Amino acid sequence: MIHFFKKDLMIPGLFFCMFYACGKDQNHPDCYLIPDPGPCKGSFTKYYFDKTEKKCAPFIWGGCGGVVPFQTFVECNNKCPCGK
């Protein structure tokens, strides 16, 4: 019975977390930055908010210079509208 109860709460809880955590600060200026990989040749995955797709997306940063709107997907997702 307890296993069944937890399963019933898991999906609604997941949707609540997604909608609550997504886009808390929808006017954050970093959401409007255009990513720039910079001049270096490294390969580091960073994130930006794709305004056309209305979601956070990865890009490859070279390791110096350029424009890195967000270090992590979670940071981007918490600060940008996420398709709302």
mmCIF file with all atom_site columns, C-alpha atoms in Angstrom, residues 6-84:
data_model
loop_
_atom_site.group_PDB
_atom_site.id
_atom_site.type_symbol
_atom_site.label_atom_id
_atom_site.label_alt_id
_atom_site.label_comp_id
_atom_site.label_asym_id
_atom_site.label_entity_id
_atom_site.label_seq_id
_atom_site.pdbx_PDB_ins_code
_atom_site.Cartn_x
_atom_site.Cartn_y
_atom_site.Cartn_z
_atom_site.occupancy
_atom_site.B_iso_or_equiv
_atom_site.pdbx_formal_charge
_atom_site.auth_seq_id
_atom_site.auth_comp_id
_atom_site.auth_asym_id
_atom_site.auth_atom_id
_atom_site.pdbx_PDB_model_num
ATOM 1  C CA . LYS A 1 6  ? 4.530  6.906  -3.261  1.00 0.00 ? 6  LYS A CA 1
ATOM 2  C CA . LYS A 1 7  ? 4.055  6.115  -6.942  1.00 0.00 ? 7  LYS A CA 1
ATOM 3  C CA . ASP A 1 8  ? 0.864  8.201  -7.053  1.00 0.00 ? 8  ASP A CA 1
ATOM 4  C CA . LEU A 1 9  ? 2.661  11.218 -5.587  1.00 0.00 ? 9  LEU A CA 1
ATOM 5  C CA . MET A 1 10 ? 5.804  10.956 -7.689  1.00 0.00 ? 10 MET A CA 1
ATOM 6  C CA . ILE A 1 11 ? 4.404  12.262 -11.017 1.00 0.00 ? 11 ILE A CA 1
ATOM 7  C CA . PRO A 1 12 ? 2.406  15.205 -9.595  1.00 0.00 ? 12 PRO A CA 1
ATOM 8  C CA . GLY A 1 13 ? 5.387  16.093 -7.402  1.00 0.00 ? 13 GLY A CA 1
ATOM 9  C CA . LEU A 1 14 ? 7.700  16.084 -10.410 1.00 0.00 ? 14 LEU A CA 1
ATOM 10 C CA . PHE A 1 15 ? 5.424  18.429 -12.364 1.00 0.00 ? 15 PHE A CA 1
ATOM 11 C CA . PHE A 1 16 ? 5.120  20.745 -9.352  1.00 0.00 ? 16 PHE A CA 1
ATOM 12 C CA . CYS A 1 17 ? 8.913  20.961 -9.041  1.00 0.00 ? 17 CYS A CA 1
ATOM 13 C CA . MET A 1 18 ? 9.353  21.604 -12.760 1.00 0.00 ? 18 MET A CA 1
ATOM 14 C CA . PHE A 1 19 ? 6.856  24.467 -12.855 1.00 0.00 ? 19 PHE A CA 1
ATOM 15 C CA . TYR A 1 20 ? 7.881  25.948 -9.512  1.00 0.00 ? 20 TYR A CA 1
ATOM 16 C CA . ALA A 1 21 ? 11.633 25.902 -10.205 1.00 0.00 ? 21 ALA A CA 1
ATOM 17 C CA . CYS A 1 22 ? 11.440 26.993 -13.833 1.00 0.00 ? 22 CYS A CA 1
ATOM 18 C CA . GLY A 1 23 ? 11.577 30.695 -14.531 1.00 0.00 ? 23 GLY A CA 1
ATOM 19 C CA . LYS A 1 24 ? 11.571 32.170 -11.041 1.00 0.00 ? 24 LYS A CA 1
ATOM 20 C CA . ASP A 1 25 ? 13.391 35.266 -12.302 1.00 0.00 ? 25 ASP A CA 1
ATOM 21 C CA . GLN A 1 26 ? 12.055 35.564 -15.841 1.00 0.00 ? 26 GLN A CA 1
ATOM 22 C CA . ASN A 1 27 ? 13.637 38.974 -16.454 1.00 0.00 ? 27 ASN A CA 1
ATOM 23 C CA . HIS A 1 28 ? 17.176 37.959 -15.553 1.00 0.00 ? 28 HIS A CA 1
ATOM 24 C CA . PRO A 1 29 ? 19.532 39.802 -17.949 1.00 0.00 ? 29 PRO A CA 1
ATOM 25 C CA . ASP A 1 30 ? 21.669 36.698 -18.582 1.00 0.00 ? 30 ASP A CA 1
ATOM 26 C CA . CYS A 1 31 ? 18.673 35.073 -20.319 1.00 0.00 ? 31 CYS A CA 1
ATOM 27 C CA . TYR A 1 32 ? 19.152 37.566 -23.165 1.00 0.00 ? 32 TYR A CA 1
ATOM 28 C CA . LEU A 1 33 ? 22.899 37.053 -23.658 1.00 0.00 ? 33 LEU A CA 1
ATOM 29 C CA . ILE A 1 34 ? 24.047 35.511 -26.928 1.00 0.00 ? 34 ILE A CA 1
ATOM 30 C CA . PRO A 1 35 ? 26.666 32.806 -26.275 1.00 0.00 ? 35 PRO A CA 1
ATOM 31 C CA . ASP A 1 36 ? 30.140 33.261 -27.742 1.00 0.00 ? 36 ASP A CA 1
ATOM 32 C CA . PRO A 1 37 ? 32.673 30.401 -27.564 1.00 0.00 ? 37 PRO A CA 1
ATOM 33 C CA . GLY A 1 38 ? 35.617 32.819 -27.378 1.00 0.00 ? 38 GLY A CA 1
ATOM 34 C CA . PRO A 1 39 ? 39.042 32.505 -29.035 1.00 0.00 ? 39 PRO A CA 1
ATOM 35 C CA . CYS A 1 40 ? 40.447 29.547 -27.091 1.00 0.00 ? 40 CYS A CA 1
ATOM 36 C CA . LYS A 1 41 ? 40.312 25.951 -28.307 1.00 0.00 ? 41 LYS A CA 1
ATOM 37 C CA . GLY A 1 42 ? 39.046 24.199 -25.175 1.00 0.00 ? 42 GLY A CA 1
ATOM 38 C CA . SER A 1 43 ? 35.804 22.268 -25.076 1.00 0.00 ? 43 SER A CA 1
ATOM 39 C CA . PHE A 1 44 ? 33.594 23.055 -22.088 1.00 0.00 ? 44 PHE A CA 1
ATOM 40 C CA . THR A 1 45 ? 29.823 22.600 -22.105 1.00 0.00 ? 45 THR A CA 1
ATOM 41 C CA . LYS A 1 46 ? 28.034 25.739 -20.915 1.00 0.00 ? 46 LYS A CA 1
ATOM 42 C CA . TYR A 1 47 ? 24.438 26.906 -21.320 1.00 0.00 ? 47 TYR A CA 1
ATOM 43 C CA . TYR A 1 48 ? 22.344 29.748 -22.705 1.00 0.00 ? 48 TYR A CA 1
ATOM 44 C CA . PHE A 1 49 ? 18.631 30.456 -23.076 1.00 0.00 ? 49 PHE A CA 1
ATOM 45 C CA . ASP A 1 50 ? 17.453 29.888 -26.646 1.00 0.00 ? 50 ASP A CA 1
ATOM 46 C CA . LYS A 1 51 ? 14.726 32.511 -27.084 1.00 0.00 ? 51 LYS A CA 1
ATOM 47 C CA . THR A 1 52 ? 13.407 30.893 -30.278 1.00 0.00 ? 52 THR A CA 1
ATOM 48 C CA . GLU A 1 53 ? 12.992 27.438 -28.744 1.00 0.00 ? 53 GLU A CA 1
ATOM 49 C CA . LYS A 1 54 ? 12.133 28.926 -25.321 1.00 0.00 ? 54 LYS A CA 1
ATOM 50 C CA . LYS A 1 55 ? 14.421 26.554 -23.458 1.00 0.00 ? 55 LYS A CA 1
ATOM 51 C CA . CYS A 1 56 ? 17.939 26.293 -22.095 1.00 0.00 ? 56 CYS A CA 1
ATOM 52 C CA . ALA A 1 57 ? 20.461 24.787 -24.486 1.00 0.00 ? 57 ALA A CA 1
ATOM 53 C CA . PRO A 1 58 ? 24.122 23.745 -24.355 1.00 0.00 ? 58 PRO A CA 1
ATOM 54 C CA . PHE A 1 59 ? 26.961 25.272 -26.333 1.00 0.00 ? 59 PHE A CA 1
ATOM 55 C CA . ILE A 1 60 ? 30.707 24.640 -26.372 1.00 0.00 ? 60 ILE A CA 1
ATOM 56 C CA . TRP A 1 61 ? 32.860 27.330 -24.762 1.00 0.00 ? 61 TRP A CA 1
ATOM 57 C CA . GLY A 1 62 ? 36.554 27.451 -25.634 1.00 0.00 ? 62 GLY A CA 1
ATOM 58 C CA . GLY A 1 63 ? 37.779 28.261 -22.120 1.00 0.00 ? 63 GLY A CA 1
ATOM 59 C CA . CYS A 1 64 ? 38.616 31.970 -22.359 1.00 0.00 ? 64 CYS A CA 1
ATOM 60 C CA . GLY A 1 65 ? 36.912 35.188 -23.390 1.00 0.00 ? 65 GLY A CA 1
ATOM 61 C CA . GLY A 1 66 ? 33.598 34.973 -25.142 1.00 0.00 ? 66 GLY A CA 1
ATOM 62 C CA . VAL A 1 67 ? 30.212 35.095 -23.447 1.00 0.00 ? 67 VAL A CA 1
ATOM 63 C CA . VAL A 1 68 ? 29.014 32.358 -21.093 1.00 0.00 ? 68 VAL A CA 1
ATOM 64 C CA . PRO A 1 69 ? 25.475 33.142 -19.933 1.00 0.00 ? 69 PRO A CA 1
ATOM 65 C CA . PHE A 1 70 ? 25.208 30.157 -17.544 1.00 0.00 ? 70 PHE A CA 1
ATOM 66 C CA . GLN A 1 71 ? 27.632 27.615 -16.088 1.00 0.00 ? 71 GLN A CA 1
ATOM 67 C CA . THR A 1 72 ? 24.987 24.898 -15.629 1.00 0.00 ? 72 THR A CA 1
ATOM 68 C CA . PHE A 1 73 ? 21.637 23.822 -17.057 1.00 0.00 ? 73 PHE A CA 1
ATOM 69 C CA . VAL A 1 74 ? 20.067 24.152 -13.601 1.00 0.00 ? 74 VAL A CA 1
ATOM 70 C CA . GLU A 1 75 ? 21.224 27.768 -13.268 1.00 0.00 ? 75 GLU A CA 1
ATOM 71 C CA . CYS A 1 76 ? 19.766 28.601 -16.700 1.00 0.00 ? 76 CYS A CA 1
ATOM 72 C CA . ASN A 1 77 ? 16.516 26.779 -15.979 1.00 0.00 ? 77 ASN A CA 1
ATOM 73 C CA . ASN A 1 78 ? 16.081 28.599 -12.661 1.00 0.00 ? 78 ASN A CA 1
ATOM 74 C CA . LYS A 1 79 ? 16.586 32.064 -14.148 1.00 0.00 ? 79 LYS A CA 1
ATOM 75 C CA . CYS A 1 80 ? 14.880 31.913 -17.548 1.00 0.00 ? 80 CYS A CA 1
ATOM 76 C CA . PRO A 1 81 ? 11.252 31.462 -18.638 1.00 0.00 ? 81 PRO A CA 1
ATOM 77 C CA . CYS A 1 82 ? 11.645 27.853 -19.859 1.00 0.00 ? 82 CYS A CA 1
ATOM 78 C CA . GLY A 1 83 ? 8.905  27.959 -22.459 1.00 0.00 ? 83 GLY A CA 1
ATOM 79 C CA . LYS A 1 84 ? 6.211  29.485 -20.286 1.00 0.00 ? 84 LYS A CA 1
#
